[in-house]
PDB file of C-alpha atoms and ligand atoms in Angstrom:
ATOM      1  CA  UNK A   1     109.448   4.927 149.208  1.00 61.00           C
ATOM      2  CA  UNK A   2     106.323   7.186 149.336  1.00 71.00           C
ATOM      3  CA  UNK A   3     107.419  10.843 149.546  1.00 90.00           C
ATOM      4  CA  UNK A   4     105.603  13.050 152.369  1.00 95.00           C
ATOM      5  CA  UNK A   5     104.519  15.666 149.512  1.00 98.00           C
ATOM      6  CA  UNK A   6     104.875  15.228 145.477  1.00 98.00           C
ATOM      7  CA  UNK A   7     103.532  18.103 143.620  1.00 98.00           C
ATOM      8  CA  UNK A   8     103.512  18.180 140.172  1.00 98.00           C
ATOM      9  CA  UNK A   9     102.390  20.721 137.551  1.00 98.00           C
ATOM     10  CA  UNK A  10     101.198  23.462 140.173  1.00 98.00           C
ATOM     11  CA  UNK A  11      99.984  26.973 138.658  1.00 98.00           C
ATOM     12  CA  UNK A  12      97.938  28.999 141.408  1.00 98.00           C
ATOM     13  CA  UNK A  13      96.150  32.199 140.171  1.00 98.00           C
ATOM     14  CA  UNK A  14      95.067  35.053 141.954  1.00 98.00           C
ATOM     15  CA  UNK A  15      91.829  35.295 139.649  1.00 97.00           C
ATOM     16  CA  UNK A  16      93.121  35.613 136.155  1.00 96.00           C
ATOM     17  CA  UNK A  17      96.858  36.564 137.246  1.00 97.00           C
ATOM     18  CA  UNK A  18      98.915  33.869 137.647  1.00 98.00           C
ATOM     19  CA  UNK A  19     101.286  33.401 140.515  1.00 98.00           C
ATOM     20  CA  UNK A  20     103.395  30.551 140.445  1.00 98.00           C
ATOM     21  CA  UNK A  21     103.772  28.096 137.425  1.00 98.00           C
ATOM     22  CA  UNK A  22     104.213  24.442 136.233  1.00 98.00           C
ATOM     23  CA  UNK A  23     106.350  24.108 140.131  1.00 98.00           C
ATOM     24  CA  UNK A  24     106.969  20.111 140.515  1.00 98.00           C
ATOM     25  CA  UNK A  25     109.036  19.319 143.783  1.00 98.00           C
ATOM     26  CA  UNK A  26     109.202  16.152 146.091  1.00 98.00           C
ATOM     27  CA  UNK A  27     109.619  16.046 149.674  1.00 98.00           C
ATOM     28  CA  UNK A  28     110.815  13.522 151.976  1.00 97.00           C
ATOM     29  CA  UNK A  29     109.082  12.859 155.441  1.00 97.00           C
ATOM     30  CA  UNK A  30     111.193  13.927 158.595  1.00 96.00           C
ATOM     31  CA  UNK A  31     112.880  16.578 156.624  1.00 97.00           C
ATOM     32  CA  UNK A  32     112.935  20.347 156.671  1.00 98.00           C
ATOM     33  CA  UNK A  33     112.902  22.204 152.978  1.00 98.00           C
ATOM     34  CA  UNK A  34     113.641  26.135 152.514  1.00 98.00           C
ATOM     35  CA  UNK A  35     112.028  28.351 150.276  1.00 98.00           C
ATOM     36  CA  UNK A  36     114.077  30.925 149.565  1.00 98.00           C
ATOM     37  CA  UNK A  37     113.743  34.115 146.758  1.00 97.00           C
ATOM     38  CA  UNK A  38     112.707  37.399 146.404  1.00 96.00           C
ATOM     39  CA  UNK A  39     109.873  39.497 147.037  1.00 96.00           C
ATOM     40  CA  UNK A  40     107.027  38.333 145.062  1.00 96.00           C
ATOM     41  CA  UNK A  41     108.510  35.197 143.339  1.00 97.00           C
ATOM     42  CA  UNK A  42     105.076  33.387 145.088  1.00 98.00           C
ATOM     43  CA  UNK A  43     106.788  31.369 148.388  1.00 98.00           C
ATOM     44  CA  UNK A  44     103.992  32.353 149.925  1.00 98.00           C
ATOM     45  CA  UNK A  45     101.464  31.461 147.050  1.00 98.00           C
ATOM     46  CA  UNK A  46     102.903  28.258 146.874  1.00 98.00           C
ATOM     47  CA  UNK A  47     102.938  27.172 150.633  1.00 98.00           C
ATOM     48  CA  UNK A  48      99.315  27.396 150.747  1.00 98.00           C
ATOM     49  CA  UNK A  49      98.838  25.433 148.254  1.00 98.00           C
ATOM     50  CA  UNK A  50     100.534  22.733 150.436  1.00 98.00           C
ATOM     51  CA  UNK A  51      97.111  22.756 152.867  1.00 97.00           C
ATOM     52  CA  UNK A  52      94.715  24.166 150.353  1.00 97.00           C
ATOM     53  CA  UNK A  53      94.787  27.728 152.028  1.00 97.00           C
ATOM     54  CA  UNK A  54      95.549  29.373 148.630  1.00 98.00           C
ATOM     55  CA  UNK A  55      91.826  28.938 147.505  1.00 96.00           C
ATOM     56  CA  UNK A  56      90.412  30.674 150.635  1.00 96.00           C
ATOM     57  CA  UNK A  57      91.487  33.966 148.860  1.00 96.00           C
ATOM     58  CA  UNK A  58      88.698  34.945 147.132  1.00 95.00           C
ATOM     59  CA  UNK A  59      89.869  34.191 143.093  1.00 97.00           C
ATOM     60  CA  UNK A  60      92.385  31.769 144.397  1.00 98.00           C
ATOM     61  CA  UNK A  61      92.479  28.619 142.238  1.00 97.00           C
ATOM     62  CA  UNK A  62      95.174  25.689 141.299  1.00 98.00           C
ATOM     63  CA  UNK A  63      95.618  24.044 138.288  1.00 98.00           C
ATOM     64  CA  UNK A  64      97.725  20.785 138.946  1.00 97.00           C
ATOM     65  CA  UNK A  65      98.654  17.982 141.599  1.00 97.00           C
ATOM     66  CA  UNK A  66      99.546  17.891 145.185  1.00 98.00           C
ATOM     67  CA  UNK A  67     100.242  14.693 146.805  1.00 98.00           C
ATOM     68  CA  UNK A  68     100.376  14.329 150.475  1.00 97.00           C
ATOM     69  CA  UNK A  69     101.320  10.112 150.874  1.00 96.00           C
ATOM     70  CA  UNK A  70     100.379   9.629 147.569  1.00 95.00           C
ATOM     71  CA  UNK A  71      96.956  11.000 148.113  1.00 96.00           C
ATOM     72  CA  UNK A  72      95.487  13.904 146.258  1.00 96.00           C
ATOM     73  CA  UNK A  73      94.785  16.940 147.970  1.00 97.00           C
ATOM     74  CA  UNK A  74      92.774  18.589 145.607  1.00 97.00           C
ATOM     75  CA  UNK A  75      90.848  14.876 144.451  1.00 95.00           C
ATOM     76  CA  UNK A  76      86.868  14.615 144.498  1.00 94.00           C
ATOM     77  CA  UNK A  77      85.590  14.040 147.964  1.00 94.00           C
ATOM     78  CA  UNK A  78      88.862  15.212 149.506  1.00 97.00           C
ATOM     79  CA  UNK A  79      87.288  17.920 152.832  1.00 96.00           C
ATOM     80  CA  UNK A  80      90.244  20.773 152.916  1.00 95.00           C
ATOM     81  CA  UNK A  81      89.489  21.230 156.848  1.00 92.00           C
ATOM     82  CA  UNK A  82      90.784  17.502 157.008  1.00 92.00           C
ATOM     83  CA  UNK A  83      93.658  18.270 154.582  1.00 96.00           C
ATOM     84  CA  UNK A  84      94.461  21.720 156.986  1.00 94.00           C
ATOM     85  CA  UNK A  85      94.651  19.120 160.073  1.00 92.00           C
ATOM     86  CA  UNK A  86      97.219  16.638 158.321  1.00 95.00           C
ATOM     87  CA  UNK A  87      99.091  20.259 157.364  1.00 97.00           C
ATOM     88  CA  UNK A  88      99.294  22.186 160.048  1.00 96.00           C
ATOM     89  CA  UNK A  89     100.518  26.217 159.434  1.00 96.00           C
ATOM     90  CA  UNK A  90     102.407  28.836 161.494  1.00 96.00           C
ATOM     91  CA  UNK A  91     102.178  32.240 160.205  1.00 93.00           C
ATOM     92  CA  UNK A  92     105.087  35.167 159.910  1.00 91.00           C
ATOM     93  CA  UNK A  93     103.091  37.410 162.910  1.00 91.00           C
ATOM     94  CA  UNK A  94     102.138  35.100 165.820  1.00 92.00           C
ATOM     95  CA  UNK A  95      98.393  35.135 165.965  1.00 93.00           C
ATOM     96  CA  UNK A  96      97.686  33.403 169.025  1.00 95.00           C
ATOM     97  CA  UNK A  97      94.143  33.402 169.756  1.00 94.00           C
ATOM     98  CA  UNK A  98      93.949  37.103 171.588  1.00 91.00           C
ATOM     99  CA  UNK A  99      90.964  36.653 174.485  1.00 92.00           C
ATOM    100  CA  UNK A 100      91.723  32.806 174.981  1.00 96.00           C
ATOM    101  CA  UNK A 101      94.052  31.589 177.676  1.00 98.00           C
ATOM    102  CA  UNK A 102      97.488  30.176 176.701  1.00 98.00           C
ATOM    103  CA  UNK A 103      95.834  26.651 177.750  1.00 98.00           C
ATOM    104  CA  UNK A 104      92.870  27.555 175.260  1.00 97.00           C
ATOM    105  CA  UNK A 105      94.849  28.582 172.617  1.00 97.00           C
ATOM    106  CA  UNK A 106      96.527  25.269 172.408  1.00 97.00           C
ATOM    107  CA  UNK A 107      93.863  23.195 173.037  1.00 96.00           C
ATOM    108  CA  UNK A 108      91.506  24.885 170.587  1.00 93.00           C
ATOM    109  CA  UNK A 109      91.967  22.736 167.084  1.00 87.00           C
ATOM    110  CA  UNK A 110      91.512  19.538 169.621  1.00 88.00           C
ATOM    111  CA  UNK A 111      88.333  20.905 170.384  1.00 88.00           C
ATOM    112  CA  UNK A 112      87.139  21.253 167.483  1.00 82.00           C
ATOM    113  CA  UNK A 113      88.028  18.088 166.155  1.00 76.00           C
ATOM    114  CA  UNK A 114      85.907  16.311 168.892  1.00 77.00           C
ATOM    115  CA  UNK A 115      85.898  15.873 172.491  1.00 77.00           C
ATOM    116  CA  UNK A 116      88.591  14.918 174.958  1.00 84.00           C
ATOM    117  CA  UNK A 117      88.196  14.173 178.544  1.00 89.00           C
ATOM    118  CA  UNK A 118      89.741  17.258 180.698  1.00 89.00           C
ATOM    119  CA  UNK A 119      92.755  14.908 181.856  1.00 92.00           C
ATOM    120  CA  UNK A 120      93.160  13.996 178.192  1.00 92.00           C
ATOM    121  CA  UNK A 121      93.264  17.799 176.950  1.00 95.00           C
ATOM    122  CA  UNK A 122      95.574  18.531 179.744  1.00 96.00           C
ATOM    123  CA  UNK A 123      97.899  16.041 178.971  1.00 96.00           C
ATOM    124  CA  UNK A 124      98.088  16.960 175.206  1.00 95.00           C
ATOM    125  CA  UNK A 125      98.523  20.534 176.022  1.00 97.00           C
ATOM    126  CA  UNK A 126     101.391  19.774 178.165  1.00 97.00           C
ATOM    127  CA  UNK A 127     103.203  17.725 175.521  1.00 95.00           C
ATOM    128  CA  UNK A 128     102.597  20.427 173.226  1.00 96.00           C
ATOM    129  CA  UNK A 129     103.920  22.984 175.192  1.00 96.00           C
ATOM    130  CA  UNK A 130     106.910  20.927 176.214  1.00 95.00           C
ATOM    131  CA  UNK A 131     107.002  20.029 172.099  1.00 93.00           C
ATOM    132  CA  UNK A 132     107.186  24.238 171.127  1.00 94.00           C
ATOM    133  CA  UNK A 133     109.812  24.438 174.209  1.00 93.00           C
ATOM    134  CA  UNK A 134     107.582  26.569 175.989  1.00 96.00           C
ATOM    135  CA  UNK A 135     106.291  24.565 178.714  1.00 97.00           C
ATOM    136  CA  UNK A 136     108.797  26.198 181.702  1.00 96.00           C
ATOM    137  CA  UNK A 137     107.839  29.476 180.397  1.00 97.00           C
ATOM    138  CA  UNK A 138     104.292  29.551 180.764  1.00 98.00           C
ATOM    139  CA  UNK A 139     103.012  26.273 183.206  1.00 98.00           C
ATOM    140  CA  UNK A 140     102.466  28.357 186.211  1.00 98.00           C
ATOM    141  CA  UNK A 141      99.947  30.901 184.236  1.00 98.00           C
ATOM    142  CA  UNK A 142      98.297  28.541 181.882  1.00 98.00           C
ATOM    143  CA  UNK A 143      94.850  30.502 182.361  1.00 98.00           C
ATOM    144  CA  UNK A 144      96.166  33.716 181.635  1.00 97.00           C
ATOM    145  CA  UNK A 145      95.507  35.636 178.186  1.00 96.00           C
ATOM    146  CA  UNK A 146      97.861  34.285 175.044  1.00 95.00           C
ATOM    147  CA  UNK A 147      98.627  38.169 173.874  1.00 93.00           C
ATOM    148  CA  UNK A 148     100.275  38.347 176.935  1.00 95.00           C
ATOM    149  CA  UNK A 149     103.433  36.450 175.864  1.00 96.00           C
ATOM    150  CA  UNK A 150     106.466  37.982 174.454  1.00 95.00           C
ATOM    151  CA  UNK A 151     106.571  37.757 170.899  1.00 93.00           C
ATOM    152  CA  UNK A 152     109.106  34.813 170.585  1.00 94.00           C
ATOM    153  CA  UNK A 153     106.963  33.126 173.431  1.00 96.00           C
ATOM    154  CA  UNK A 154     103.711  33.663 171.541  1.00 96.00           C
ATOM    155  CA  UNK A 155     105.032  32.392 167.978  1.00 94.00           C
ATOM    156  CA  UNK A 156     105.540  29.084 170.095  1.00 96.00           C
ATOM    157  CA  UNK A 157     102.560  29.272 171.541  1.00 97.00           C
ATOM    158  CA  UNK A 158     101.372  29.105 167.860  1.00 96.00           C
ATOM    159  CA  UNK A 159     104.014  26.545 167.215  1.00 96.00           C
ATOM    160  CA  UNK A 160     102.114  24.817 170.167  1.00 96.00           C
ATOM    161  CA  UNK A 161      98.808  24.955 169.000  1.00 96.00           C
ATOM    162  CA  UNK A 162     100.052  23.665 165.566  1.00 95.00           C
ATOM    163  CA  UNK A 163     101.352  20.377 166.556  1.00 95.00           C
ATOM    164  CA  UNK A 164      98.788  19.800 169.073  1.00 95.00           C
ATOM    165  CA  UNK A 165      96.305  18.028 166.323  1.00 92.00           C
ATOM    166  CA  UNK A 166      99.408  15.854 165.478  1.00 92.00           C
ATOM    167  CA  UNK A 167      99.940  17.094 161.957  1.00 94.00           C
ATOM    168  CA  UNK A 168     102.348  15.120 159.584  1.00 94.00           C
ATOM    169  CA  UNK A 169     103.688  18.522 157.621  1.00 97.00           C
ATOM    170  CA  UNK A 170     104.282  21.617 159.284  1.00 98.00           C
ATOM    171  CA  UNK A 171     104.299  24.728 156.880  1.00 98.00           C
ATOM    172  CA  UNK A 172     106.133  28.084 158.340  1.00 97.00           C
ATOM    173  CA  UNK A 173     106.094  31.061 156.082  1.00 97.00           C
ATOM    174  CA  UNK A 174     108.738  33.550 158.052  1.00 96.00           C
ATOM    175  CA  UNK A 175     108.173  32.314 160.896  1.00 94.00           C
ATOM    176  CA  UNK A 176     110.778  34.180 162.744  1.00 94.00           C
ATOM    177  CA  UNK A 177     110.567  37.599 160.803  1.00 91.00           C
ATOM    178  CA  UNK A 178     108.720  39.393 163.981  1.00 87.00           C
ATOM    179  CA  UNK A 179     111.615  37.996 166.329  1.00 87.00           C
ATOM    180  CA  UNK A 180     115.064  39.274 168.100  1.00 88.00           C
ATOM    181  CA  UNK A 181     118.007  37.378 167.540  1.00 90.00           C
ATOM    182  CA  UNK A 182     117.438  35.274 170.052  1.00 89.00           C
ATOM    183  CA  UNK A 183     113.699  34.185 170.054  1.00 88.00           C
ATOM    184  CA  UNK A 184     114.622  33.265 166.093  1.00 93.00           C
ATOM    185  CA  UNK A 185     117.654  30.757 167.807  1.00 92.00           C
ATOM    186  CA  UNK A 186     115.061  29.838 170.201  1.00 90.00           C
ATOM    187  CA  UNK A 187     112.975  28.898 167.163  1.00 92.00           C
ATOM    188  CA  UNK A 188     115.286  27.091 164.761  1.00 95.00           C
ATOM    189  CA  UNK A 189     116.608  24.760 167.762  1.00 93.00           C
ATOM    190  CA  UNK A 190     112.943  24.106 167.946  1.00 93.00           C
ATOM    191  CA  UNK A 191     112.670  23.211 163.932  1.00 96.00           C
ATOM    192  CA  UNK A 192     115.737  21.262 164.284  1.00 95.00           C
ATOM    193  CA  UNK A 193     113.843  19.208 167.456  1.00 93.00           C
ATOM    194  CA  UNK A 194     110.332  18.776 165.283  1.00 94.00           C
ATOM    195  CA  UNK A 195     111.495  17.516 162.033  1.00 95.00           C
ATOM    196  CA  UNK A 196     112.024  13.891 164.006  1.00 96.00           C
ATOM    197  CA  UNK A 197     108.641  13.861 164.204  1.00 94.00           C
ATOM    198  CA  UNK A 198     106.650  16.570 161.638  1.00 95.00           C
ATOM    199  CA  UNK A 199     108.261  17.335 157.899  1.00 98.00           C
ATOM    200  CA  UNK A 200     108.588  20.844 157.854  1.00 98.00           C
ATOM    201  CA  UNK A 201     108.863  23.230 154.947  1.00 98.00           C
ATOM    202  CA  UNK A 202     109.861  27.472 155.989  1.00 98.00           C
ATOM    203  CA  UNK A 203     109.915  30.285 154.073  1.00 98.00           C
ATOM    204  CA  UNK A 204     112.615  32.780 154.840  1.00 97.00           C
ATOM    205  CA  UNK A 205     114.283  35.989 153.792  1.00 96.00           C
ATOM    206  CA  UNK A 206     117.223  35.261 156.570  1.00 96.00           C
ATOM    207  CA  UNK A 207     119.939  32.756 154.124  1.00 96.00           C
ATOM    208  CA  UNK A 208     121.810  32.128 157.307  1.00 95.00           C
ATOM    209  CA  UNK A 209     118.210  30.357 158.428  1.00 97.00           C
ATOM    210  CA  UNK A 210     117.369  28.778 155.228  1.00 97.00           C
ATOM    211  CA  UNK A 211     121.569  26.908 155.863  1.00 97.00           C
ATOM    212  CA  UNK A 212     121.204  26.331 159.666  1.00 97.00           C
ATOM    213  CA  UNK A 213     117.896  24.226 159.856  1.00 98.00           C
ATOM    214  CA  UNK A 214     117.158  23.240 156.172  1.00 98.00           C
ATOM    215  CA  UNK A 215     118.047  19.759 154.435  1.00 98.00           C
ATOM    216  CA  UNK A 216     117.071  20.840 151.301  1.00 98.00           C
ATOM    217  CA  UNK A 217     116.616  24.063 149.907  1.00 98.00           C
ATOM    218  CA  UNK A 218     114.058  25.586 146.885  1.00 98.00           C
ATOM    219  CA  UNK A 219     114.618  29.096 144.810  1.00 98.00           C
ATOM    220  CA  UNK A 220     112.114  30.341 143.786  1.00 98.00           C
ATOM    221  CA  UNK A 221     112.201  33.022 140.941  1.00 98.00           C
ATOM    222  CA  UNK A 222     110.332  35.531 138.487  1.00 95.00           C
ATOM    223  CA  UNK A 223     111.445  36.840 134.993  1.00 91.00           C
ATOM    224  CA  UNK A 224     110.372  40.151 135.750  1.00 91.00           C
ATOM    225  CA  UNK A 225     107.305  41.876 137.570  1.00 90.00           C
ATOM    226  CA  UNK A 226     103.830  40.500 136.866  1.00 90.00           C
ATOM    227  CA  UNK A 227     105.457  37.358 135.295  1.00 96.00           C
ATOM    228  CA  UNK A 228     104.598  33.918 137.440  1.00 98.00           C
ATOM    229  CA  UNK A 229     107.286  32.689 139.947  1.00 98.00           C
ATOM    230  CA  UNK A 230     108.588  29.744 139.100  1.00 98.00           C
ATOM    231  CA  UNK A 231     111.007  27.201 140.963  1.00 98.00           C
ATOM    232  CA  UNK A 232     114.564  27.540 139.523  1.00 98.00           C
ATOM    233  CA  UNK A 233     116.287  24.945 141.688  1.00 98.00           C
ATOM    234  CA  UNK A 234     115.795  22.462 144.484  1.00 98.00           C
ATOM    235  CA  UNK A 235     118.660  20.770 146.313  1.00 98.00           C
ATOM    236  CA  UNK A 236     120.472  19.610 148.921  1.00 98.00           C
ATOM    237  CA  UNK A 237     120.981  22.484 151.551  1.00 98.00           C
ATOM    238  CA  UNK A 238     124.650  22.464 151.073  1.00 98.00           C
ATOM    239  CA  UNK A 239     125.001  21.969 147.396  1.00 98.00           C
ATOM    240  CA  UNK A 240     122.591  25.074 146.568  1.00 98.00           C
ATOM    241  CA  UNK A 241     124.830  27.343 149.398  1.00 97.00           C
ATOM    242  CA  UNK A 242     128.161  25.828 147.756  1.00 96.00           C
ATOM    243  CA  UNK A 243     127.656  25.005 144.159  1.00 96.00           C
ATOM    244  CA  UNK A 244     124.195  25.526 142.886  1.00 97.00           C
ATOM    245  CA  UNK A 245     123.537  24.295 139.617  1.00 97.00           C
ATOM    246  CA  UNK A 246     121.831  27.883 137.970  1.00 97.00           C
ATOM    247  CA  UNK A 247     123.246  31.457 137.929  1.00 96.00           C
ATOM    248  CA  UNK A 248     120.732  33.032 139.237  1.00 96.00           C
ATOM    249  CA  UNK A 249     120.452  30.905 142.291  1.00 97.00           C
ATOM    250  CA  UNK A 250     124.395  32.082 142.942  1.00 96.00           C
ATOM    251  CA  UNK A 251     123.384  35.566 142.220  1.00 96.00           C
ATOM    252  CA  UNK A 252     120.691  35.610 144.528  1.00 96.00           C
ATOM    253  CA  UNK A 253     122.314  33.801 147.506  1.00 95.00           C
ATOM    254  CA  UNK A 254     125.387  36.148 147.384  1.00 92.00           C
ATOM    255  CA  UNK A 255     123.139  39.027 147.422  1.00 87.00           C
ATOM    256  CA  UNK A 256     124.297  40.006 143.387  1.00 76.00           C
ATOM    257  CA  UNK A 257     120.556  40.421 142.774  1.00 65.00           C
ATOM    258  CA  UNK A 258     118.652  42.970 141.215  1.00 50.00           C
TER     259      UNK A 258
HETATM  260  N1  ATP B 301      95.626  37.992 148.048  1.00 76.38           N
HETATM  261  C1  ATP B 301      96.198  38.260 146.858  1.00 76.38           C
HETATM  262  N2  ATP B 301      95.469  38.729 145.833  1.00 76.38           N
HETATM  263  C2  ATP B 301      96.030  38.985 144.622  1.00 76.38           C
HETATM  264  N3  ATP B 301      97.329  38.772 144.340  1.00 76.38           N
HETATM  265  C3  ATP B 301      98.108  38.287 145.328  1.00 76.38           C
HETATM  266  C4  ATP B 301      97.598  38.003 146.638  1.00 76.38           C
HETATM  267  N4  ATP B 301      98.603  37.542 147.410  1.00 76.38           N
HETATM  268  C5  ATP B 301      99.697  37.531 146.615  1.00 76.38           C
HETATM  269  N5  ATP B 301      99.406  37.986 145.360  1.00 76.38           N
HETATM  270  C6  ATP B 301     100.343  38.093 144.224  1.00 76.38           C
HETATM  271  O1  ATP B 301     100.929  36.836 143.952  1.00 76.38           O
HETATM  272  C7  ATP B 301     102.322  36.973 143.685  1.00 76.38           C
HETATM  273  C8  ATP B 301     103.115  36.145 144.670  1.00 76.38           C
HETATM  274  O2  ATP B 301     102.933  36.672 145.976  1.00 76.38           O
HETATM  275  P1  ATP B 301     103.454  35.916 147.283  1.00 76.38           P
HETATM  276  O3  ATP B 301     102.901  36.628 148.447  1.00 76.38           O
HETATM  277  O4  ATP B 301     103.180  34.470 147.157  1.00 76.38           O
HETATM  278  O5  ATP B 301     105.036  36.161 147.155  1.00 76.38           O
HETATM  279  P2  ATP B 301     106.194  35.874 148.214  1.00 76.38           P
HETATM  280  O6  ATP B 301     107.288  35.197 147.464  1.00 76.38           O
HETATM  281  O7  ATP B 301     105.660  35.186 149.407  1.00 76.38           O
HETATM  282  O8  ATP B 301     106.673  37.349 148.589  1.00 76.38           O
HETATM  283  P3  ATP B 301     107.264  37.925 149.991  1.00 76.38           P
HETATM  284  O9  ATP B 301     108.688  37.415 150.044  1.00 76.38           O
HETATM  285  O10 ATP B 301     107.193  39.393 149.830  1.00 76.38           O
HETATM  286  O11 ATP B 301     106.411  37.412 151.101  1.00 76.38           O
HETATM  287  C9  ATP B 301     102.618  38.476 143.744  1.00 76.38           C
HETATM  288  O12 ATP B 301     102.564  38.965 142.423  1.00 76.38           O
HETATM  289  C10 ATP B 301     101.497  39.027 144.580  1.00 76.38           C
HETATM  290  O13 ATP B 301     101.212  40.353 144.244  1.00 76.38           O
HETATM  291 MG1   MG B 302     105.490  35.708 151.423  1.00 76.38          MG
END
C-alpha cells in the first residue's frame, strides 16, 4: 500500500549550516505521528519540509526526497502553493487572520483557490467549524473579528481554516503550547476526531500529548550543539513510551536528559 508521506535522505540547511540530516521515515494515511526531542534537534526544520515551507526562509534548501502518494514534492514542475494546499499547517501561536471576521478567516484559502457561490462558502465554513469543534462557540457572531476569540477558540479557528481546503496531511508544530489545560484537551479530542479523515503529524514538548493522541512516535536528536538533528527512532506510540529500542530515546522520555 502507498504510504501518505515517504521521505528519504532529507538534509535541510539553513544556508551553509545544516539542520537535520539523512532523516528517512514513512507515514501511513489516517494516522497521527509525534515528533518529540529537545530544543533544537530540527522538529521544526523538518515539518516544513513536509509542505515545502522550509525553503521560504531565506537560505533554506533540501537535499533529498519527500513523497506525498508516491509523488515528489520537490520534482520539476511540482508548484509548492499546490503542495501547501494538499499539506495544510497549524502553527504553535494561533494566527488567525487579525482584521478578518471569524467567517473570513475560514473561508480565506477557499477564496483563493477559486470561486464558490455564497451558499457554497457558507456551507464549507460551517462544516469546518463544526470539523475544529468550534461551530457552537462562534455561529451566532460569525462576522465579528477572529482576534476576538479566546486563545484555545482561535487555535481552532486556525484548525478551521486549515481543513477547510480539504488537505490530506495536517502538520501541527506545538500546537497547544499557547493553551490552558483545558483548551489543549479541547484540542487533542479534536486530533483524535481528524485523523479519520486528515493524517496528522504534531510536534510537542508535552510527552503526556505525544502518548494520548499519537500512533506512532519520532525522536529526534543532536550529538551536541551546532551538530545536525537527526532521527534516532520511530515507532509505535507505545513501544517507544514502554521499550524503545535506543538509550537515548529512554533517557530523554524519562526526563534523564542533559
Ligand atoms: N530561520 C532560521 N535561520 C537559521 N537557522 C535556523 C532557523 N530556524 C532554525 N534554525 C536552526 O536550525 C536548527 C533546528 O531548529 P528547529 O527550530 O527546527 O528546532 P526544533 O527542534 O523545532 O526546536 P524547538 O523545540 O526549540 O522548537 C537549530 O540549530 C536552529 O538554530
Ligand atoms: Mg520547533
Amino acid at each position: 500500500m502507498a504510504k501518505r508521506i515517504d521521505v528519504s535522505g532529507l538534509t535541510a540547511y539553513y544556508s551553509a549550516h545544516k539542520a537535520i540530516e539523512d532523516i528517512s521515515m514513512t507515514v501511513e494515511p489516517r494516522s497521527v505521528t509525534a515528533f518529540i526531542g529537545p530544543s533544537g534537534c530540527g522538529k521544526s526544520t523538518f515539518l516544513r519540509t513536509l509542505n515545502r515551507m522550509h525553503e521560504v526562509t531565506p537560505g533554506g534548501r533540501v537535499e533529498g526526497k519527500v513523497l506525498l502518494d508516491d509523488e515528489d514534492l520537490y520534482g520539476h514542475g511540482i508548484d509548492p502553493v499546490s503542495v501547501r494546499r494538499e499539506v495544510g499547517m497549524v502553527f504553535q501561536r494561533p494566527n488567525p487572520f487579525p482584521t478578518m471576521s471569524i467567517f473570513d478567516n475560514v473561508a480565506a484559502g477557499l477564496r483563493l483557490n477559486g470561486s464558490y457561490k455564497k451558499t457554497e462558502l457558507q456551507d464549507v465554513v460551517e462544516k469546518s467549524l463544526k470539523g475544529a469543534n468550534l461551530w457552537n462557540e462562534v455561529k451566532d457572531r460569525l462576522n465579528k473579528p477572529g482576534s476576538g476569540l479566546s486563545g484555545g477558540q482561535q487555535q481552532r479557528l486556525c484548525i478551521a481554516r486549515a481543513i477547510a481546503v480539504e488537505p490530506n496531511v495536517l502538520l501541527m508544530d506545538e500546537p497547544c503550547s499557547a493553551l490552558d489545560p483545558i483548551s489543549t484537551l479541547a484540542i487533542e479530542d479534536l486530533i483524535g476526531e481528524l485523523k479519520e479523515r486528515f493524517t496528522i503529524v504534531i510536534v510537542t514538548h508535552n510527552m503526556q500529548q505525544a502518548a494520548r493522541v499519537s500512533d506512532r512516535t519520532a525522536f529526534f536528536n543532536l550529538s551536541a550543539v551546532g551538530q545536525p538533528g537527526k532521527l534516532i527512532e520511530i515507532d509505535d506510540t507505545e513501544r517507544i513510551f514502554s521499550n524503545p529500542s535506543v538509550q537515548a530515546t529512554e533517557d530523554y522520555i524519562s526526563g534523564r536528559f542533559g
